[in-house]
Amino acid sequence: MVEIGETLFYVVGLDASGAPVQKVKLRRDTILQFFARADSTLVGIEACPGSQWLARKLRELGHDVRIIPAQFVKPYVKSHKNNIVDAEAITEAATRPTVRFVRIKEAHQVDLQMLHRVRSRLVKGRISYARCGRIAWNTASRFTKVPGQS
C-alpha cells in the first residue's frame, strides 16, 4: 500500500496472512520503476490530488488499484500520525471488505472535473462581488446624497 508524501512515497507490503514483509521509502522518480518490477498485486492509495494519476499508471502496469478516501483510512491509524503509520493504515483499510473506494478516473474526466470546479468558484466570486457592491452602495447612500434621490 502506498502513502503519497510531498517528495517521498512509503510502501508497505503484506504477505497472504496480512503480516508486513516489506517497508520501503521511495522517491517520485523511482516509484513507477519499483512497481514495474513487482508482480501484479493489490495496491491501496489514500485519496489525494495525485492519487488519480498514480492509480492510472499502476493500473497500466497490471496492478489492482484501490483509492481509499482519507475518512476511511483514519480509523485504522494505530499511533501517532506519520507517513509509515499512514501507509500501514491504508494497508489495513484496503483489505477490509466493507470499505468504499474511489473510482479511478481517466485523465479527461479529471480535467473536466477541474473545469467545473473553477467555473463554480468564478460564479460564486461574481455573486460575492455583486453583493459587496450593493452593500457598499447602500452604506454610502445612507451618509451622502445620491443623485436621483430626494
C-alpha atoms as a printed R data frame, in Angstrom:
    type eleno elety resid chain resno       x       y       z
1   ATOM     1    CA   MET     A     1   0.000   0.000   0.000
2   ATOM     2    CA   VAL     A     2   1.247   3.463  -0.814
3   ATOM     3    CA   GLU     A     3   1.301   6.657   1.269
4   ATOM     4    CA   ILE     A     4   1.857   9.647  -1.001
5   ATOM     5    CA   GLY     A     5   4.008  12.372   0.535
6   ATOM     6    CA   GLU     A     6   5.316  15.588  -0.959
7   ATOM     7    CA   THR     A     7   8.524  14.069  -2.308
8   ATOM     8    CA   LEU     A     8   8.550  10.561  -0.848
9   ATOM     9    CA   PHE     A     9   6.259   7.559  -1.145
10  ATOM    10    CA   TYR     A    10   6.007   4.996   1.639
11  ATOM    11    CA   VAL     A    11   5.179   1.449   0.553
12  ATOM    12    CA   VAL     A    12   4.143  -1.337   2.932
13  ATOM    13    CA   GLY     A    13   3.908  -4.860   1.534
14  ATOM    14    CA   LEU     A    14   1.949  -7.669   3.190
15  ATOM    15    CA   ASP     A    15   2.059 -11.425   2.799
16  ATOM    16    CA   ALA     A    16  -1.055 -13.581   2.359
17  ATOM    17    CA   SER     A    17  -1.657 -13.703   6.115
18  ATOM    18    CA   GLY     A    18  -1.558  -9.892   6.422
19  ATOM    19    CA   ALA     A    19   1.831  -9.618   8.136
20  ATOM    20    CA   PRO     A    20   4.132  -6.831   6.916
21  ATOM    21    CA   VAL     A    21   7.007  -8.213   4.845
22  ATOM    22    CA   GLN     A    22   8.338  -5.037   3.262
23  ATOM    23    CA   LYS     A    23   8.524  -1.353   4.183
24  ATOM    24    CA   VAL     A    24  10.125   0.871   1.561
25  ATOM    25    CA   LYS     A    25  10.617   4.615   1.176
26  ATOM    26    CA   LEU     A    26  10.784   5.710  -2.480
27  ATOM    27    CA   ARG     A    27  11.325   8.999  -4.312
28  ATOM    28    CA   ARG     A    28   8.954  10.218  -7.025
29  ATOM    29    CA   ASP     A    29  11.313   9.205  -9.802
30  ATOM    30    CA   THR     A    30  11.623   5.591  -8.564
31  ATOM    31    CA   ILE     A    31   8.037   4.692  -7.596
32  ATOM    32    CA   LEU     A    32   6.985   3.520 -11.066
33  ATOM    33    CA   GLN     A    33  10.226   1.548 -11.532
34  ATOM    34    CA   PHE     A    34   9.562  -0.217  -8.217
35  ATOM    35    CA   PHE     A    35   6.042  -1.269  -9.236
36  ATOM    36    CA   ALA     A    36   7.135  -2.192 -12.785
37  ATOM    37    CA   ARG     A    37   9.469  -4.811 -11.265
38  ATOM    38    CA   ALA     A    38   6.853  -6.045  -8.781
39  ATOM    39    CA   ASP     A    39   4.385  -8.833  -9.525
40  ATOM    40    CA   SER     A    40   0.778  -7.783 -10.090
41  ATOM    41    CA   THR     A    41  -0.767  -7.120  -6.710
42  ATOM    42    CA   LEU     A    42  -3.414  -5.147  -4.844
43  ATOM    43    CA   VAL     A    43  -2.275  -1.552  -4.308
44  ATOM    44    CA   GLY     A    44  -4.131   0.775  -1.935
45  ATOM    45    CA   ILE     A    45  -3.670   4.549  -2.160
46  ATOM    46    CA   GLU     A    46  -5.160   7.244   0.057
47  ATOM    47    CA   ALA     A    47  -7.214   9.706  -1.996
48  ATOM    48    CA   CYS     A    48  -5.365  12.958  -2.695
49  ATOM    49    CA   PRO     A    49  -4.765  15.166  -5.754
50  ATOM    50    CA   GLY     A    50  -2.016  12.909  -7.123
51  ATOM    51    CA   SER     A    51  -3.692   9.586  -6.423
52  ATOM    52    CA   GLN     A    52  -5.687   9.511  -9.679
53  ATOM    53    CA   TRP     A    53  -2.542   9.894 -11.804
54  ATOM    54    CA   LEU     A    54  -0.630   7.272  -9.834
55  ATOM    55    CA   ALA     A    55  -3.586   4.872  -9.887
56  ATOM    56    CA   ARG     A    56  -3.817   5.111 -13.688
57  ATOM    57    CA   LYS     A    57  -0.082   4.459 -14.050
58  ATOM    58    CA   LEU     A    58  -0.159   1.464 -11.690
59  ATOM    59    CA   ARG     A    59  -3.224   0.050 -13.427
60  ATOM    60    CA   GLU     A    60  -1.314   0.253 -16.737
61  ATOM    61    CA   LEU     A    61   1.431  -1.825 -15.091
62  ATOM    62    CA   GLY     A    62  -1.149  -4.533 -14.312
63  ATOM    63    CA   HIS     A    63  -1.836  -3.869 -10.629
64  ATOM    64    CA   ASP     A    64  -5.275  -3.881  -8.970
65  ATOM    65    CA   VAL     A    65  -5.500  -0.342  -7.559
66  ATOM    66    CA   ARG     A    66  -7.904   0.891  -4.890
67  ATOM    67    CA   ILE     A    67  -8.152   4.550  -3.920
68  ATOM    68    CA   ILE     A    68  -9.418   4.985  -0.373
69  ATOM    69    CA   PRO     A    69 -10.934   8.250   0.952
70  ATOM    70    CA   ALA     A    70  -8.991   9.650   3.918
71  ATOM    71    CA   GLN     A    71 -12.029   9.397   6.208
72  ATOM    72    CA   PHE     A    72 -11.979   5.613   5.784
73  ATOM    73    CA   VAL     A    73  -8.238   5.354   6.461
74  ATOM    74    CA   LYS     A    74  -8.225   7.428   9.651
75  ATOM    75    CA   PRO     A    75  -9.890   4.782  11.892
76  ATOM    76    CA   TYR     A    76  -7.030   2.371  11.129
77  ATOM    77    CA   VAL     A    77  -4.200   4.703  12.262
78  ATOM    78    CA   LYS     A    78  -2.823   2.955  15.338
79  ATOM    79    CA   SER     A    79  -0.456   5.510  16.858
80  ATOM    80    CA   HIS     A    80   0.975   8.968  16.270
81  ATOM    81    CA   LYS     A    81   0.480  10.141  12.724
82  ATOM    82    CA   ASN     A    82   3.454   9.842  10.413
83  ATOM    83    CA   ASN     A    83   3.842   8.594   6.859
84  ATOM    84    CA   ILE     A    84   4.787   4.987   7.604
85  ATOM    85    CA   VAL     A    85   1.914   4.630  10.116
86  ATOM    86    CA   ASP     A    86  -0.406   6.095   7.452
87  ATOM    87    CA   ALA     A    87   0.859   3.526   4.929
88  ATOM    88    CA   GLU     A    88   0.090   0.738   7.396
89  ATOM    89    CA   ALA     A    89  -3.403   2.177   7.965
90  ATOM    90    CA   ILE     A    90  -4.005   2.307   4.201
91  ATOM    91    CA   THR     A    91  -2.908  -1.330   4.037
92  ATOM    92    CA   GLU     A    92  -5.404  -2.258   6.729
93  ATOM    93    CA   ALA     A    93  -8.250  -0.295   5.127
94  ATOM    94    CA   ALA     A    94  -7.631  -1.643   1.606
95  ATOM    95    CA   THR     A    95  -8.029  -5.231   2.760
96  ATOM    96    CA   ARG     A    96 -11.368  -4.631   4.522
97  ATOM    97    CA   PRO     A    97 -14.394  -5.819   2.537
98  ATOM    98    CA   THR     A    98 -16.749  -3.053   3.735
99  ATOM    99    CA   VAL     A    99 -14.590  -0.026   2.841
100 ATOM   100    CA   ARG     A   100 -15.859   2.036  -0.107
101 ATOM   101    CA   PHE     A   101 -13.301   3.018  -2.712
102 ATOM   102    CA   VAL     A   102 -12.990   5.968  -5.087
103 ATOM   103    CA   ARG     A   103 -13.416   5.131  -8.767
104 ATOM   104    CA   ILE     A   104 -10.292   5.677 -10.873
105 ATOM   105    CA   LYS     A   105 -10.988   8.453 -13.368
106 ATOM   106    CA   GLU     A   106  -9.454   8.864 -16.805
107 ATOM   107    CA   ALA     A   107  -7.344  11.980 -17.433
108 ATOM   108    CA   HIS     A   108 -10.091  13.736 -19.420
109 ATOM   109    CA   GLN     A   109 -12.572  13.125 -16.582
110 ATOM   110    CA   VAL     A   110 -10.212  14.733 -14.048
111 ATOM   111    CA   ASP     A   111  -9.700  17.704 -16.411
112 ATOM   112    CA   LEU     A   112 -13.450  18.164 -16.841
113 ATOM   113    CA   GLN     A   113 -13.989  17.972 -13.080
114 ATOM   114    CA   MET     A   114 -11.333  20.675 -12.598
115 ATOM   115    CA   LEU     A   115 -13.050  22.931 -15.154
116 ATOM   116    CA   HIS     A   116 -16.396  22.551 -13.376
117 ATOM   117    CA   ARG     A   117 -14.804  23.444 -10.038
118 ATOM   118    CA   VAL     A   118 -13.070  26.529 -11.474
119 ATOM   119    CA   ARG     A   119 -16.334  27.677 -13.093
120 ATOM   120    CA   SER     A   120 -18.218  27.147  -9.837
121 ATOM   121    CA   ARG     A   121 -15.688  29.286  -7.956
122 ATOM   122    CA   LEU     A   122 -15.862  32.027 -10.587
123 ATOM   123    CA   VAL     A   123 -19.672  32.139 -10.380
124 ATOM   124    CA   LYS     A   124 -19.506  32.179  -6.582
125 ATOM   125    CA   GLY     A   125 -16.957  35.029  -6.719
126 ATOM   126    CA   ARG     A   126 -19.066  37.007  -9.171
127 ATOM   127    CA   ILE     A   127 -22.090  36.768  -6.881
128 ATOM   128    CA   SER     A   128 -19.947  37.723  -3.891
129 ATOM   129    CA   TYR     A   129 -18.555  40.807  -5.658
130 ATOM   130    CA   ALA     A   130 -22.050  41.907  -6.656
131 ATOM   131    CA   ARG     A   131 -23.198  41.612  -3.036
132 ATOM   132    CA   CYS     A   132 -20.212  43.632  -1.846
133 ATOM   133    CA   GLY     A   133 -21.026  46.347  -4.381
134 ATOM   134    CA   ARG     A   134 -24.646  46.539  -3.233
135 ATOM   135    CA   ILE     A   135 -23.596  46.708   0.418
136 ATOM   136    CA   ALA     A   136 -21.085  49.481  -0.315
137 ATOM   137    CA   TRP     A   137 -23.684  51.427  -2.350
138 ATOM   138    CA   ASN     A   138 -26.339  51.097   0.368
139 ATOM   139    CA   THR     A   139 -23.884  52.089   3.095
140 ATOM   140    CA   ALA     A   140 -22.641  55.103   1.150
141 ATOM   141    CA   SER     A   141 -26.186  56.209   0.286
142 ATOM   142    CA   ARG     A   142 -27.056  56.482   3.963
143 ATOM   143    CA   PHE     A   143 -24.354  59.080   4.547
144 ATOM   144    CA   THR     A   144 -24.345  61.011   1.269
145 ATOM   145    CA   LYS     A   145 -26.976  62.354  -1.047
146 ATOM   146    CA   VAL     A   146 -27.221  60.077  -4.068
147 ATOM   147    CA   PRO     A   147 -28.189  61.699  -7.391
148 ATOM   148    CA   GLY     A   148 -31.804  60.964  -8.286
149 ATOM   149    CA   GLN     A   149 -32.964  60.579  -4.675
150 ATOM   150    CA   SER     A   150 -34.801  63.312  -2.795
